[in-house]
Amino acid sequence: MSPPGSLQFCVRLLRRQLVLAVRRPIEIGNPLLFFAMVVALFPLGLGPAPDQLAGFAPGILWIIALLSNLLTSDAVFRSDFEDGSLEQLLLAPQPLFISVLAYIGAHWLITGLLLALVSPVFALMLNLPGSAVGTLVLSLLLGSGVLSLVGCIGAALTVGLKRGGMLISLLVLPLYMPVLIFGSAAVKAAVTGAAAGPYLAILGAMLCLAIALSPLAIAAGLRISIDA
Amino acid sequence: MGHVSAPLLAAHAISLERGGRELFQDLSFEVLPGHLLQIEGPNGAGKTSLIRILAGLSRYGFDGRVSRYTALLYLGHQSGVKALLTPRENLAWHVAGEGQYSDEQIETALAKVGLYGFEDVPSHALSAGQHRRVNLARLYLSQCPLWLLDEPFTAIDKTGVLELEALLVRHVEAGGAVVMTSHQALQVTYEVRYLSLVEGLIL
């Protein structure tokens, strides 16, 4: 029997990752809970002035999305490393470039996509104008993809370390900055009625670049982590 | 049978040093179809390191070169069995990228390793030995000619060991090859080759 093609294998891996995630619902719920908690804390800390909150809302929402992504990306390869599945993945005949896309895809689906979909509720809590909600969702959809791709580079490099969490932050936070800047700028533009399109286009371009390059870095990082 | 066939794996002058200690030096050998090679040595002799080098998991930190001419199956210390998946799912969605097996093939393989009736039980309900057995079921499914097995008998009961030995012999008789580490001597009638890491030669 010949081994499956790389795309077929990628789909199989994606399905496996999603089934694993669904069987540990706490890992899906955690980022959402984190998002809800922090959003609920901001009005208490900043004072319940609706106008003021609306001004800060784009930045607040984007920073929380970024942090919740950072918190979860640490675990993408962790359990597969610990039980030996990662070694087997590295020995698979299919190219690692395609295979890791399944891991990233699964991570994005259960964090980025979910956050983007529920973000209108949180936007409402922070009094973000209704006209900017569409842009918020769109910018989170694009931006969280970049965050997942970049976060997985850090995860791949630190998966062999006992306490990789802090190191991940140091490694990937600088790469998160452009996403944060353009993501929140898109939402701010939408709030003031300016065109958000250019910012979204730049986020899209970052996403394309990240899809093309980060699997290379992730594959190399995983090989180094397994070798050590 | 082996002398006319091409090698499945060849090691060229492999040397490994760990923590300032030379584990082995200038190790060269070929694995031909029909070979059943057992790597021997006390704890810490570098058996696992050698088998990881042969598999291609360790790519740096050693001297020499390994040529791999065929698809290989590697079973390491860790079982690679996901506790949240059932044995059936573990095999069907295995990350080693082997072929798509039918339900029937998977059931047959699980029955052969004594897991009949456990196909759809979550793996976290299984014992450590049963986890190893889920992993060993891959040997019944695999089409890879070359098997690299690191301590395959760990946590396996006596009858399981006998069955596994019989399977290894069937595999090499069918033209496959096995490289394995184990502390126990194989109880088989087949000719076993030994590679002693202490003496550094094939006996």
Short mmCIF file of C-alpha atoms in Angstrom, two decimals, chain A:
data_model
loop_
_atom_site.label_atom_id
_atom_site.label_comp_id
_atom_site.label_asym_id
_atom_site.label_seq_id
_atom_site.Cartn_x
_atom_site.Cartn_y
_atom_site.Cartn_z
CA MET A 1 0.00 0.00 0.00
CA SER A 2 1.45 3.35 -0.96
CA PRO A 3 1.57 6.13 1.59
CA PRO A 4 -1.08 8.85 1.21
CA GLY A 5 -0.28 12.02 -0.70
CA SER A 6 0.84 15.04 1.30
CA LEU A 7 -2.50 16.86 1.06
CA GLN A 8 -4.49 13.78 2.00
CA PHE A 9 -2.13 13.25 4.94
CA CYS A 10 -2.50 16.90 5.94
CA VAL A 11 -6.29 16.53 6.03
CA ARG A 12 -5.93 13.36 8.11
CA LEU A 13 -3.69 15.19 10.59
CA LEU A 14 -6.07 18.14 10.76
CA ARG A 15 -8.93 15.81 11.58
CA ARG A 16 -6.84 14.10 14.24
CA GLN A 17 -5.90 17.43 15.85
CA LEU A 18 -9.51 18.63 15.85
CA VAL A 19 -10.79 15.39 17.39
CA LEU A 20 -8.10 15.67 20.06
CA ALA A 21 -9.13 19.27 20.76
CA VAL A 22 -12.82 18.43 20.96
CA ARG A 23 -12.05 15.70 23.50
CA ARG A 24 -10.32 18.29 25.69
CA PRO A 25 -12.89 21.08 25.51
CA ILE A 26 -11.10 22.99 28.28
CA GLU A 27 -8.36 23.88 25.79
CA ILE A 28 -10.93 25.38 23.43
CA GLY A 29 -12.71 27.17 26.25
CA ASN A 30 -9.61 28.62 27.93
CA PRO A 31 -8.79 31.36 25.39
CA LEU A 32 -12.43 32.40 25.22
CA LEU A 33 -12.66 32.55 29.00
CA PHE A 34 -9.45 34.55 29.14
CA PHE A 35 -10.83 36.97 26.56
CA ALA A 36 -14.09 37.39 28.47
CA MET A 37 -12.37 37.93 31.82
CA VAL A 38 -9.95 40.57 30.61
CA VAL A 39 -12.65 42.43 28.68
CA ALA A 40 -14.78 42.45 31.81
CA LEU A 41 -11.88 43.85 33.86
CA PHE A 42 -11.11 46.84 31.61
CA PRO A 43 -14.24 48.90 32.40
CA LEU A 44 -13.52 48.36 36.10
CA GLY A 45 -9.95 49.58 35.74
CA LEU A 46 -10.53 52.43 33.31
CA GLY A 47 -13.78 53.71 34.77
CA PRO A 48 -17.20 53.16 33.29
CA ALA A 49 -17.13 56.04 30.82
CA PRO A 50 -18.60 54.63 27.59
CA ASP A 51 -16.91 57.18 25.31
CA GLN A 52 -13.50 56.58 26.78
CA LEU A 53 -13.94 52.80 26.50
CA ALA A 54 -14.97 53.06 22.87
CA GLY A 55 -11.73 54.91 22.13
CA PHE A 56 -9.60 52.22 23.72
CA ALA A 57 -11.67 49.28 22.48
CA PRO A 58 -9.74 48.51 19.23
CA GLY A 59 -6.43 48.35 21.06
CA ILE A 60 -7.82 46.43 24.02
CA LEU A 61 -9.52 43.80 21.88
CA TRP A 62 -6.45 43.29 19.74
CA ILE A 63 -4.04 43.03 22.69
CA ILE A 64 -6.24 40.40 24.34
CA ALA A 65 -6.49 38.42 21.11
CA LEU A 66 -2.71 38.52 20.83
CA LEU A 67 -2.14 37.40 24.42
CA SER A 68 -4.67 34.58 24.26
CA ASN A 69 -2.93 33.35 21.12
CA LEU A 70 0.41 33.53 22.88
CA LEU A 71 -0.94 31.52 25.81
CA THR A 72 -2.18 28.68 23.64
CA SER A 73 0.55 28.39 21.02
CA ASP A 74 2.92 26.91 23.60
CA ALA A 75 0.89 23.67 23.63
CA VAL A 76 0.61 23.01 19.89
CA PHE A 77 3.41 20.43 19.68
CA ARG A 78 3.83 19.73 23.41
CA SER A 79 1.75 16.58 23.83
CA ASP A 80 2.98 15.08 20.56
CA PHE A 81 6.54 15.69 21.68
CA GLU A 82 5.96 14.07 25.04
CA ASP A 83 4.35 10.89 23.76
CA GLY A 84 6.70 10.36 20.83
CA SER A 85 4.24 11.17 18.03
CA LEU A 86 6.46 14.02 16.87
CA GLU A 87 9.34 11.66 16.13
CA GLN A 88 7.00 9.61 13.99
CA LEU A 89 5.80 12.72 12.16
CA LEU A 90 9.38 13.64 11.33
CA LEU A 91 9.98 10.19 9.85
CA ALA A 92 6.84 10.31 7.70
CA PRO A 93 7.55 10.23 3.96
CA GLN A 94 5.34 13.29 3.38
CA PRO A 95 7.00 16.72 3.42
CA LEU A 96 6.98 18.27 6.89
CA PHE A 97 6.17 21.67 5.34
CA ILE A 98 2.64 20.49 4.47
CA SER A 99 2.15 18.39 7.62
CA VAL A 100 2.82 21.25 10.02
CA LEU A 101 0.18 23.30 8.23
CA ALA A 102 -2.35 20.85 9.69
CA TYR A 103 -1.16 21.63 13.23
CA ILE A 104 -1.26 25.37 12.59
CA GLY A 105 -4.64 25.09 10.90
CA ALA A 106 -6.11 23.23 13.84
CA HIS A 107 -4.66 25.78 16.27
CA TRP A 108 -6.09 28.66 14.26
CA LEU A 109 -9.53 27.04 14.01
CA ILE A 110 -9.85 26.52 17.76
CA THR A 111 -8.36 29.86 18.84
CA GLY A 112 -8.25 32.52 16.11
CA LEU A 113 -11.41 31.65 14.25
CA LEU A 114 -13.44 31.15 17.43
CA LEU A 115 -12.20 34.42 18.94
CA ALA A 116 -12.97 36.30 15.75
CA LEU A 117 -16.48 34.87 15.68
CA VAL A 118 -17.32 35.78 19.28
CA SER A 119 -15.47 39.11 19.23
CA PRO A 120 -18.64 41.13 18.31
CA VAL A 121 -20.03 40.24 21.76
CA PHE A 122 -16.91 41.52 23.48
CA ALA A 123 -16.87 44.58 21.21
CA LEU A 124 -20.35 45.36 22.47
CA MET A 125 -19.16 45.12 26.08
CA LEU A 126 -16.51 47.75 25.32
CA ASN A 127 -18.96 50.00 23.45
CA LEU A 128 -17.20 49.68 20.11
CA PRO A 129 -19.34 51.41 17.45
CA GLY A 130 -21.39 48.96 15.42
CA SER A 131 -19.89 50.21 12.16
CA ALA A 132 -16.44 48.93 13.18
CA VAL A 133 -17.52 45.42 14.24
CA GLY A 134 -17.26 43.98 10.73
CA THR A 135 -13.71 45.30 10.37
CA LEU A 136 -12.82 43.93 13.81
CA VAL A 137 -13.93 40.42 12.83
CA LEU A 138 -12.17 40.60 9.49
CA SER A 139 -8.93 41.95 10.95
CA LEU A 140 -8.97 39.27 13.66
CA LEU A 141 -9.57 36.53 11.08
CA LEU A 142 -6.55 37.63 9.03
CA GLY A 143 -4.34 38.66 11.93
CA SER A 144 -4.91 35.61 14.10
CA GLY A 145 -3.77 33.45 11.19
CA VAL A 146 -0.44 35.27 11.22
CA LEU A 147 -0.26 34.98 15.01
CA SER A 148 -0.84 31.20 14.86
CA LEU A 149 1.78 30.75 12.15
CA VAL A 150 4.37 32.81 13.98
CA GLY A 151 3.49 31.40 17.41
CA CYS A 152 4.05 27.88 16.13
CA ILE A 153 7.64 28.79 15.20
CA GLY A 154 8.25 29.60 18.84
CA ALA A 155 6.43 26.44 19.90
CA ALA A 156 8.54 24.30 17.57
CA LEU A 157 11.79 25.80 18.85
CA THR A 158 10.94 25.47 22.53
CA VAL A 159 9.00 22.20 22.55
CA GLY A 160 12.01 20.30 23.92
CA LEU A 161 12.46 22.65 26.86
CA LYS A 162 10.84 22.04 30.22
CA ARG A 163 9.83 25.67 30.72
CA GLY A 164 9.47 27.09 27.25
CA GLY A 165 6.63 29.51 27.95
CA MET A 166 8.66 32.60 28.76
CA LEU A 167 11.13 31.95 25.97
CA ILE A 168 8.31 31.70 23.43
CA SER A 169 7.11 35.16 24.44
CA LEU A 170 10.56 36.61 23.95
CA LEU A 171 11.01 34.90 20.60
CA VAL A 172 7.71 35.69 18.97
CA LEU A 173 6.49 38.92 20.58
CA PRO A 174 8.62 41.11 18.28
CA LEU A 175 7.08 39.33 15.31
CA TYR A 176 3.60 39.87 16.74
CA MET A 177 4.07 43.66 16.86
CA PRO A 178 3.33 44.48 13.20
CA VAL A 179 0.15 42.41 13.37
CA LEU A 180 -0.99 44.28 16.47
CA ILE A 181 -0.19 47.67 14.95
CA PHE A 182 -2.00 47.09 11.66
CA GLY A 183 -4.83 45.09 13.21
CA SER A 184 -5.79 47.73 15.74
CA ALA A 185 -5.17 50.48 13.18
CA ALA A 186 -7.72 48.86 10.87
CA VAL A 187 -10.34 48.87 13.61
CA LYS A 188 -9.50 52.45 14.64
CA ALA A 189 -9.85 53.56 11.03
CA ALA A 190 -13.27 51.93 10.87
CA VAL A 191 -14.29 53.70 14.10
CA THR A 192 -13.38 57.12 12.70
CA GLY A 193 -14.98 56.35 9.34
CA ALA A 194 -11.70 56.22 7.42
CA ALA A 195 -10.91 53.44 4.98
CA ALA A 196 -9.82 50.23 6.74
CA GLY A 197 -9.07 48.45 3.46
CA PRO A 198 -5.36 49.31 3.23
CA TYR A 199 -4.69 48.00 6.74
CA LEU A 200 -6.58 44.80 6.02
CA ALA A 201 -4.65 44.42 2.78
CA ILE A 202 -1.37 44.67 4.69
CA LEU A 203 -2.62 42.05 7.19
CA GLY A 204 -3.50 39.84 4.22
CA ALA A 205 -0.04 40.32 2.77
CA MET A 206 1.51 39.38 6.13
CA LEU A 207 -0.66 36.27 6.19
CA CYS A 208 0.56 35.24 2.72
CA LEU A 209 4.16 35.78 3.71
CA ALA A 210 3.70 33.83 6.95
CA ILE A 211 2.02 30.90 5.18
CA ALA A 212 4.91 30.71 2.74
CA LEU A 213 7.78 31.06 5.21
CA SER A 214 6.79 29.98 8.69
CA PRO A 215 6.28 26.25 7.90
CA LEU A 216 9.93 26.19 6.81
CA ALA A 217 11.00 27.63 10.14
CA ILE A 218 8.64 25.34 12.05
CA ALA A 219 9.90 22.24 10.26
CA ALA A 220 13.50 23.20 10.96
CA GLY A 221 12.65 24.02 14.58
CA LEU A 222 10.99 20.66 15.11
CA ARG A 223 13.97 18.80 13.65
CA ILE A 224 16.31 20.66 15.97
CA SER A 225 14.08 20.06 19.01
CA ILE A 226 13.84 16.32 18.29
CA ASP A 227 17.56 16.09 17.67
CA ALA A 228 18.56 17.67 20.95
#
